[in-house]
Amino acid sequence: MIRTAAPLSRKLGDLGRVAALVGLGLLAGCSNAPEAGKTTGFVKGIFTKSSAQPRSAEEVSAEAAAALQRTDARVILISLPSVEVTTVMQKLEQNGAYETYGTADRRSLTLRNGMLTASRSIGSDLMSADVTEALRLVSARRAGQAVRVYRHLDGENLTVATRMRCDIRTGGTSQMAVGEINATVTKVIESCTGEAQSFENIYQVDGAGRILASKQWLSAERGAISIQQLR
Amino acid sequence: MKTLTSGAAGLALAMVLPMSTAQADPLTTKQTNIYGVPGRLIDMPTAEVAPDAQLSTTVSIYGSGNNQTTRTTLSFQMLPRLNASFRYSAIGGLVPTPGRPTFTTLYDRSFDLSYRFLNEGKYHPAMSIGLRDFAGTNIYSGEYIVATKSFAQGKLALTAGLGWGRLGSYGSIGSTGTRKTGFLGQGGIPSYDRWFRGDVAAFGGLSYQPTEKLGFAVEYSSDAYDREVRDGALDHKSPWNFGVSYKASEALRFAAYSLYGDEIGASVTLTLNPRNPAVKGGLEPAPLPVAVRSAQSAADLGWSTDPARRASTTAQSQETLSALLEKEGISLHAMSMSGREAHVQIRNHRYDMRAQAFGRTARAMTRSLPASVETLTVTLMTQGVPSTAATFPRSDLERLENAPAQAMREATTLSDGRRFDTGLSYHEEALPRFEYSVSPFLRLSVFDPENPVRANAGVQAKAKYHFAPGWAVSGSVSQKLVGNLDKSSPPGASGLPRVRSNVAFYSRTDTPTIDHLTLAHYGRPAENIYSRVTAGYLERMYAGVSGEVLWKPVESRLGLGAEINYVQPRDFDQQFGLRSRNTGTGVIPEWNGHVSAYLDMGYGFHGQLDVGRYLAGDWGATVALDRVFANGWSIGAFATKTNVSSDTFGEGSFDKGLRITIPFAWGLGTANKRSSTTTLRSLTRDGGARLEVEDRLYERIRDTHDPQLSRGWGKFWR
């Protein structure tokens, strides 16, 4: 069973929201109607902080090994420092060049040749991204400039597109041996600047142009996510 | 003074004009002053504004013992430049005006408006014009024009202004005509005859933010506190006030004040913003991805030609789809499928953003239906009848899964679900269905002129039985456990039958009460037309029959409706009995009803107009204006004026109020269809009162229709 640690849902309720919910009569009760119990569980969640601790490196690597044994599908290890989550995801579906990876508790990432294009249930999710220009340069391990577009939902659930100008340059090569991966990789660095923020994505790309490991920006609230291919 | 009063008229005009979102502005603050309106000074207004859509509640207190005054203020930044506030004050130490009701503490409601007509520039200040306590008893009434300029990257803000009314009562420098005393009608009417009239005085202040959390303020106040000084409630020793404020978190702020050299005060402010949900986009589980068909499989129609295979494939698809949808909080209601097309009706239990229910269902269909089925239609069921249907080409779902949601919206056809409501096989659990719930209830009466808060609490059991398409029997029974709602005394006799003002009698009983017990039928008599007939014990106070029709095309901004009701008043014990329509002050008419127009005006504003006959037989209209956010938040006001004079109506002159709807999803950070609506209304009177029927049509279908449906389309792929 693949599980993410609880901190994702931590720190979510601030005082104003709790007051609004309690003050407006979100009261416990019992019912047979679908979804009727959902609200009370969350109120408890807001009041009692989760006791789950971030897991140790040993636990994570045991989980990764188990996942590799259980499936023939591709497996990735992801880590989201902003919420102290490390977990394993396995490939669920392929749509053209897009691969969707997910966990058993239904969080997912969509990658195009290893480049992040979407997330779901991570919080402040990346809804979609235009990465064609950047992906062409990064896969080819070539320096150059690319424009990319990220789309997120704002607090009203409206789509907000963020346009970034990115400078791509290459670094040195190194040997990578993780899980079932054993390859020579080239470091590619992408420095992006937009109206409100700037960040750096870092990729390790193999000789075939596949991104095997990366640290990529997800959203302003969640920051960057690290993705390591294990197969 | 002509120019100033026309300025006030300009303000009313500017309210309805759209404005762009404010940029980062050093004169934008979440802090409020002792009156609970945005600003970093104390008693005096500034030209500062709150962030757009900010909603704050401030409780401030000063004085002690019998002279203590508490103000609770709800303030809303309606537009980037326009702020509206509602205040409930408990003012101590005042002597009642002869001829007016007596009191020990004066409970008073007041409304403020302020409009920033000039944003700050490099060399000029921001400027605002405002009305304080502009309707009602005028205890705090004052008008102002104020300028504020920021310095040192916003750490310092200097304010200077001119005030009238209370704000012109200390150190006046001139006057503009004479200011009337007393108020219009029975209060509650904008006192336009006194705005910007009478003595004028200058005021000013300085606020300083050394750190992000800490702030200091000093001001020269032009409020002499004339009535408080006259009644001995306080000593006005100095026009100088001082304040210190502390930000405990983004949502919570505290402040302490030294006032007119004699008193101290304190306040606490809780702020929230409809645009800042617990989690942007929500934390509900990830959707299942689209299952893409292989190129050749889509051509395989073999399953649909052989009757035996057709039956087994259809049954299997339906079973798989139902199981997938169940995990998404959606029930498969009915389904039909042919070689190339499939149609499903769903009951969405989870998704407040209806586009998300469409998106999840469409993806589940790609994972459960034979590859040859290319056209997928999903109908949302509301109250057992079809509402909006969305039709998706399956190849577009496959092609656009990773594209912007807007691309999928363009590939989607919306139509009236009634068109597809034939040839369906119902899912085995679709009918009959029985739902029940038992939960505590809390019935509140707040901001009453006699008592700030009254409440009844107890247990409520509800049940609903759906026995045929569109038909439901529904009931609710309550048992009061504790409460003091019955303690309020009905207002004195007016010229109207008591249709609402004796509500306290209905809170008196200690035996179980039937809140409602009805048989209802919802129907779709024609394209774009919805109907409802509800009969039985309609609400706590009335039994009868209520009929309604609504015209609302799926993609129309406009809806038109009509409702007619036949009513009989119920016994005060709210069991099965009825009582006489003769109330001593008049006879409750049997018939009432309205015609209604609903309009999404764009820019996030929604208007409603109801014209008709009210419960007491009075004729008139209700106007409502709400700011509606795409995420389901709604904040607005309504007012009802009927052919009842202010004197007959009583205190407040006419019925009016504020209402706020908070979607639970916003606070929980996960998809949830429930929401909570709070209405703050003027005193319960008999004029302009309406019947309260469960599940009126427009509110039930609005979120399933455009424009609101497409506004939330970003959640289709979430």
mmCIF file with all atom_site columns, C-alpha atoms in Angstrom, chain B residues 580-699:
data_model
loop_
_atom_site.group_PDB
_atom_site.id
_atom_site.type_symbol
_atom_site.label_atom_id
_atom_site.label_alt_id
_atom_site.label_comp_id
_atom_site.label_asym_id
_atom_site.label_entity_id
_atom_site.label_seq_id
_atom_site.pdbx_PDB_ins_code
_atom_site.Cartn_x
_atom_site.Cartn_y
_atom_site.Cartn_z
_atom_site.occupancy
_atom_site.B_iso_or_equiv
_atom_site.pdbx_formal_charge
_atom_site.auth_seq_id
_atom_site.auth_comp_id
_atom_site.auth_asym_id
_atom_site.auth_atom_id
_atom_site.pdbx_PDB_model_num
ATOM 1   C CA . SER B 1 580 ? -57.833 30.935 12.234  1.00 0.00 ? 580 SER B CA 1
ATOM 2   C CA . ARG B 1 581 ? -56.678 33.343 9.552   1.00 0.00 ? 581 ARG B CA 1
ATOM 3   C CA . ASN B 1 582 ? -58.038 36.173 11.664  1.00 0.00 ? 582 ASN B CA 1
ATOM 4   C CA . THR B 1 583 ? -55.171 37.483 13.804  1.00 0.00 ? 583 THR B CA 1
ATOM 5   C CA . GLY B 1 584 ? -56.922 40.314 15.584  1.00 0.00 ? 584 GLY B CA 1
ATOM 6   C CA . THR B 1 585 ? -55.114 42.940 13.528  1.00 0.00 ? 585 THR B CA 1
ATOM 7   C CA . GLY B 1 586 ? -56.423 41.609 10.228  1.00 0.00 ? 586 GLY B CA 1
ATOM 8   C CA . VAL B 1 587 ? -57.124 38.505 8.185   1.00 0.00 ? 587 VAL B CA 1
ATOM 9   C CA . ILE B 1 588 ? -54.277 36.581 6.544   1.00 0.00 ? 588 ILE B CA 1
ATOM 10  C CA . PRO B 1 589 ? -55.133 36.273 2.849   1.00 0.00 ? 589 PRO B CA 1
ATOM 11  C CA . GLU B 1 590 ? -55.276 32.774 1.400   1.00 0.00 ? 590 GLU B CA 1
ATOM 12  C CA . TRP B 1 591 ? -53.441 33.674 -1.794  1.00 0.00 ? 591 TRP B CA 1
ATOM 13  C CA . ASN B 1 592 ? -50.061 35.201 -2.410  1.00 0.00 ? 592 ASN B CA 1
ATOM 14  C CA . GLY B 1 593 ? -47.496 34.928 -5.172  1.00 0.00 ? 593 GLY B CA 1
ATOM 15  C CA . HIS B 1 594 ? -44.863 36.534 -7.303  1.00 0.00 ? 594 HIS B CA 1
ATOM 16  C CA . VAL B 1 595 ? -43.414 36.826 -10.721 1.00 0.00 ? 595 VAL B CA 1
ATOM 17  C CA . SER B 1 596 ? -39.635 36.879 -10.707 1.00 0.00 ? 596 SER B CA 1
ATOM 18  C CA . ALA B 1 597 ? -36.772 37.808 -13.003 1.00 0.00 ? 597 ALA B CA 1
ATOM 19  C CA . TYR B 1 598 ? -33.258 36.519 -12.393 1.00 0.00 ? 598 TYR B CA 1
ATOM 20  C CA . LEU B 1 599 ? -30.321 38.012 -14.236 1.00 0.00 ? 599 LEU B CA 1
ATOM 21  C CA . ASP B 1 600 ? -26.630 37.219 -14.231 1.00 0.00 ? 600 ASP B CA 1
ATOM 22  C CA . MET B 1 601 ? -25.359 40.689 -15.061 1.00 0.00 ? 601 MET B CA 1
ATOM 23  C CA . GLY B 1 602 ? -21.766 39.682 -15.663 1.00 0.00 ? 602 GLY B CA 1
ATOM 24  C CA . TYR B 1 603 ? -18.742 41.006 -13.772 1.00 0.00 ? 603 TYR B CA 1
ATOM 25  C CA . GLY B 1 604 ? -19.779 38.635 -10.976 1.00 0.00 ? 604 GLY B CA 1
ATOM 26  C CA . PHE B 1 605 ? -23.019 40.422 -10.167 1.00 0.00 ? 605 PHE B CA 1
ATOM 27  C CA . HIS B 1 606 ? -26.411 38.789 -9.994  1.00 0.00 ? 606 HIS B CA 1
ATOM 28  C CA . GLY B 1 607 ? -29.745 40.541 -9.684  1.00 0.00 ? 607 GLY B CA 1
ATOM 29  C CA . GLN B 1 608 ? -33.217 39.350 -8.815  1.00 0.00 ? 608 GLN B CA 1
ATOM 30  C CA . LEU B 1 609 ? -36.544 41.128 -8.951  1.00 0.00 ? 609 LEU B CA 1
ATOM 31  C CA . ASP B 1 610 ? -39.719 39.696 -7.443  1.00 0.00 ? 610 ASP B CA 1
ATOM 32  C CA . VAL B 1 611 ? -42.993 41.505 -7.939  1.00 0.00 ? 611 VAL B CA 1
ATOM 33  C CA . GLY B 1 612 ? -46.245 40.378 -6.431  1.00 0.00 ? 612 GLY B CA 1
ATOM 34  C CA . ARG B 1 613 ? -48.463 39.946 -3.445  1.00 0.00 ? 613 ARG B CA 1
ATOM 35  C CA . TYR B 1 614 ? -46.883 39.242 -0.083  1.00 0.00 ? 614 TYR B CA 1
ATOM 36  C CA . LEU B 1 615 ? -48.190 37.223 2.859   1.00 0.00 ? 615 LEU B CA 1
ATOM 37  C CA . ALA B 1 616 ? -50.111 40.053 4.481   1.00 0.00 ? 616 ALA B CA 1
ATOM 38  C CA . GLY B 1 617 ? -51.843 40.838 1.180   1.00 0.00 ? 617 GLY B CA 1
ATOM 39  C CA . ASP B 1 618 ? -49.569 43.807 0.531   1.00 0.00 ? 618 ASP B CA 1
ATOM 40  C CA . TRP B 1 619 ? -48.385 44.347 -3.044  1.00 0.00 ? 619 TRP B CA 1
ATOM 41  C CA . GLY B 1 620 ? -44.866 45.314 -3.931  1.00 0.00 ? 620 GLY B CA 1
ATOM 42  C CA . ALA B 1 621 ? -41.437 44.243 -5.089  1.00 0.00 ? 621 ALA B CA 1
ATOM 43  C CA . THR B 1 622 ? -38.188 42.803 -3.745  1.00 0.00 ? 622 THR B CA 1
ATOM 44  C CA . VAL B 1 623 ? -34.897 43.784 -5.322  1.00 0.00 ? 623 VAL B CA 1
ATOM 45  C CA . ALA B 1 624 ? -31.760 41.771 -4.592  1.00 0.00 ? 624 ALA B CA 1
ATOM 46  C CA . LEU B 1 625 ? -28.202 42.329 -5.752  1.00 0.00 ? 625 LEU B CA 1
ATOM 47  C CA . ASP B 1 626 ? -25.431 39.844 -4.998  1.00 0.00 ? 626 ASP B CA 1
ATOM 48  C CA . ARG B 1 627 ? -21.792 39.606 -5.845  1.00 0.00 ? 627 ARG B CA 1
ATOM 49  C CA . VAL B 1 628 ? -21.411 35.950 -6.836  1.00 0.00 ? 628 VAL B CA 1
ATOM 50  C CA . PHE B 1 629 ? -17.981 34.356 -7.046  1.00 0.00 ? 629 PHE B CA 1
ATOM 51  C CA . ALA B 1 630 ? -17.191 31.488 -9.387  1.00 0.00 ? 630 ALA B CA 1
ATOM 52  C CA . ASN B 1 631 ? -16.426 29.288 -6.368  1.00 0.00 ? 631 ASN B CA 1
ATOM 53  C CA . GLY B 1 632 ? -19.945 29.698 -5.011  1.00 0.00 ? 632 GLY B CA 1
ATOM 54  C CA . TRP B 1 633 ? -19.445 32.496 -2.499  1.00 0.00 ? 633 TRP B CA 1
ATOM 55  C CA . SER B 1 634 ? -22.172 35.074 -2.667  1.00 0.00 ? 634 SER B CA 1
ATOM 56  C CA . ILE B 1 635 ? -22.568 38.307 -0.754  1.00 0.00 ? 635 ILE B CA 1
ATOM 57  C CA . GLY B 1 636 ? -25.466 40.623 -1.317  1.00 0.00 ? 636 GLY B CA 1
ATOM 58  C CA . ALA B 1 637 ? -28.338 42.711 -0.117  1.00 0.00 ? 637 ALA B CA 1
ATOM 59  C CA . PHE B 1 638 ? -32.061 42.813 -0.680  1.00 0.00 ? 638 PHE B CA 1
ATOM 60  C CA . ALA B 1 639 ? -34.893 45.193 0.038   1.00 0.00 ? 639 ALA B CA 1
ATOM 61  C CA . THR B 1 640 ? -38.650 44.873 -0.188  1.00 0.00 ? 640 THR B CA 1
ATOM 62  C CA . LYS B 1 641 ? -41.012 47.784 -0.586  1.00 0.00 ? 641 LYS B CA 1
ATOM 63  C CA . THR B 1 642 ? -44.714 47.192 -0.619  1.00 0.00 ? 642 THR B CA 1
ATOM 64  C CA . ASN B 1 643 ? -47.764 49.441 -0.551  1.00 0.00 ? 643 ASN B CA 1
ATOM 65  C CA . VAL B 1 644 ? -47.514 49.617 3.217   1.00 0.00 ? 644 VAL B CA 1
ATOM 66  C CA . SER B 1 645 ? -46.533 52.979 4.661   1.00 0.00 ? 645 SER B CA 1
ATOM 67  C CA . SER B 1 646 ? -43.476 53.340 6.906   1.00 0.00 ? 646 SER B CA 1
ATOM 68  C CA . ASP B 1 647 ? -45.755 54.046 9.838   1.00 0.00 ? 647 ASP B CA 1
ATOM 69  C CA . THR B 1 648 ? -47.781 50.884 9.297   1.00 0.00 ? 648 THR B CA 1
ATOM 70  C CA . PHE B 1 649 ? -44.642 48.814 8.736   1.00 0.00 ? 649 PHE B CA 1
ATOM 71  C CA . GLY B 1 650 ? -42.985 49.994 11.938  1.00 0.00 ? 650 GLY B CA 1
ATOM 72  C CA . GLU B 1 651 ? -39.329 50.373 12.875  1.00 0.00 ? 651 GLU B CA 1
ATOM 73  C CA . GLY B 1 652 ? -37.039 50.100 9.864   1.00 0.00 ? 652 GLY B CA 1
ATOM 74  C CA . SER B 1 653 ? -39.720 51.408 7.473   1.00 0.00 ? 653 SER B CA 1
ATOM 75  C CA . PHE B 1 654 ? -39.396 48.454 5.045   1.00 0.00 ? 654 PHE B CA 1
ATOM 76  C CA . ASP B 1 655 ? -37.926 44.956 4.957   1.00 0.00 ? 655 ASP B CA 1
ATOM 77  C CA . LYS B 1 656 ? -34.273 44.678 3.988   1.00 0.00 ? 656 LYS B CA 1
ATOM 78  C CA . GLY B 1 657 ? -31.220 42.660 4.767   1.00 0.00 ? 657 GLY B CA 1
ATOM 79  C CA . LEU B 1 658 ? -27.863 41.200 3.880   1.00 0.00 ? 658 LEU B CA 1
ATOM 80  C CA . ARG B 1 659 ? -27.102 37.635 2.935   1.00 0.00 ? 659 ARG B CA 1
ATOM 81  C CA . ILE B 1 660 ? -23.889 35.658 2.680   1.00 0.00 ? 660 ILE B CA 1
ATOM 82  C CA . THR B 1 661 ? -23.493 32.196 1.195   1.00 0.00 ? 661 THR B CA 1
ATOM 83  C CA . ILE B 1 662 ? -20.322 30.282 2.004   1.00 0.00 ? 662 ILE B CA 1
ATOM 84  C CA . PRO B 1 663 ? -19.637 27.063 0.093   1.00 0.00 ? 663 PRO B CA 1
ATOM 85  C CA . PHE B 1 664 ? -18.290 24.400 2.434   1.00 0.00 ? 664 PHE B CA 1
ATOM 86  C CA . ALA B 1 665 ? -15.756 23.424 -0.243  1.00 0.00 ? 665 ALA B CA 1
ATOM 87  C CA . TRP B 1 666 ? -14.056 26.782 0.247   1.00 0.00 ? 666 TRP B CA 1
ATOM 88  C CA . GLY B 1 667 ? -13.432 26.155 3.936   1.00 0.00 ? 667 GLY B CA 1
ATOM 89  C CA . LEU B 1 668 ? -12.838 22.411 3.784   1.00 0.00 ? 668 LEU B CA 1
ATOM 90  C CA . GLY B 1 669 ? -10.416 22.447 0.880   1.00 0.00 ? 669 GLY B CA 1
ATOM 91  C CA . THR B 1 670 ? -12.182 19.595 -0.876  1.00 0.00 ? 670 THR B CA 1
ATOM 92  C CA . ALA B 1 671 ? -15.156 19.317 -3.206  1.00 0.00 ? 671 ALA B CA 1
ATOM 93  C CA . ASN B 1 672 ? -18.432 19.508 -1.308  1.00 0.00 ? 672 ASN B CA 1
ATOM 94  C CA . LYS B 1 673 ? -21.876 20.421 -2.537  1.00 0.00 ? 673 LYS B CA 1
ATOM 95  C CA . ARG B 1 674 ? -23.143 21.925 0.679   1.00 0.00 ? 674 ARG B CA 1
ATOM 96  C CA . SER B 1 675 ? -23.160 25.585 1.478   1.00 0.00 ? 675 SER B CA 1
ATOM 97  C CA . SER B 1 676 ? -24.387 27.745 4.273   1.00 0.00 ? 676 SER B CA 1
ATOM 98  C CA . THR B 1 677 ? -26.443 30.898 3.878   1.00 0.00 ? 677 THR B CA 1
ATOM 99  C CA . THR B 1 678 ? -26.709 33.485 6.621   1.00 0.00 ? 678 THR B CA 1
ATOM 100 C CA . THR B 1 679 ? -29.261 36.249 6.316   1.00 0.00 ? 679 THR B CA 1
ATOM 101 C CA . LEU B 1 680 ? -29.060 39.361 8.431   1.00 0.00 ? 680 LEU B CA 1
ATOM 102 C CA . ARG B 1 681 ? -32.372 41.083 8.019   1.00 0.00 ? 681 ARG B CA 1
ATOM 103 C CA . SER B 1 682 ? -34.210 43.892 9.615   1.00 0.00 ? 682 SER B CA 1
ATOM 104 C CA . LEU B 1 683 ? -36.745 43.193 12.305  1.00 0.00 ? 683 LEU B CA 1
ATOM 105 C CA . THR B 1 684 ? -39.338 40.529 11.610  1.00 0.00 ? 684 THR B CA 1
ATOM 106 C CA . ARG B 1 685 ? -42.369 42.523 10.562  1.00 0.00 ? 685 ARG B CA 1
ATOM 107 C CA . ASP B 1 686 ? -45.542 41.772 8.665   1.00 0.00 ? 686 ASP B CA 1
ATOM 108 C CA . GLY B 1 687 ? -45.004 43.945 5.607   1.00 0.00 ? 687 GLY B CA 1
ATOM 109 C CA . GLY B 1 688 ? -43.084 42.472 2.674   1.00 0.00 ? 688 GLY B CA 1
ATOM 110 C CA . ALA B 1 689 ? -43.016 38.974 4.191   1.00 0.00 ? 689 ALA B CA 1
ATOM 111 C CA . ARG B 1 690 ? -42.827 35.906 1.921   1.00 0.00 ? 690 ARG B CA 1
ATOM 112 C CA . LEU B 1 691 ? -43.681 32.261 2.244   1.00 0.00 ? 691 LEU B CA 1
ATOM 113 C CA . GLU B 1 692 ? -40.647 30.016 2.754   1.00 0.00 ? 692 GLU B CA 1
ATOM 114 C CA . VAL B 1 693 ? -40.941 26.942 0.578   1.00 0.00 ? 693 VAL B CA 1
ATOM 115 C CA . GLU B 1 694 ? -38.227 24.296 0.328   1.00 0.00 ? 694 GLU B CA 1
ATOM 116 C CA . ASP B 1 695 ? -36.327 23.901 -2.937  1.00 0.00 ? 695 ASP B CA 1
ATOM 117 C CA . ARG B 1 696 ? -37.512 26.805 -5.039  1.00 0.00 ? 696 ARG B CA 1
ATOM 118 C CA . LEU B 1 697 ? -36.558 26.106 -8.637  1.00 0.00 ? 697 LEU B CA 1
ATOM 119 C CA . TYR B 1 698 ? -34.029 28.763 -9.591  1.00 0.00 ? 698 TYR B CA 1
ATOM 120 C CA . GLU B 1 699 ? -31.664 28.206 -6.679  1.00 0.00 ? 699 GLU B CA 1
#
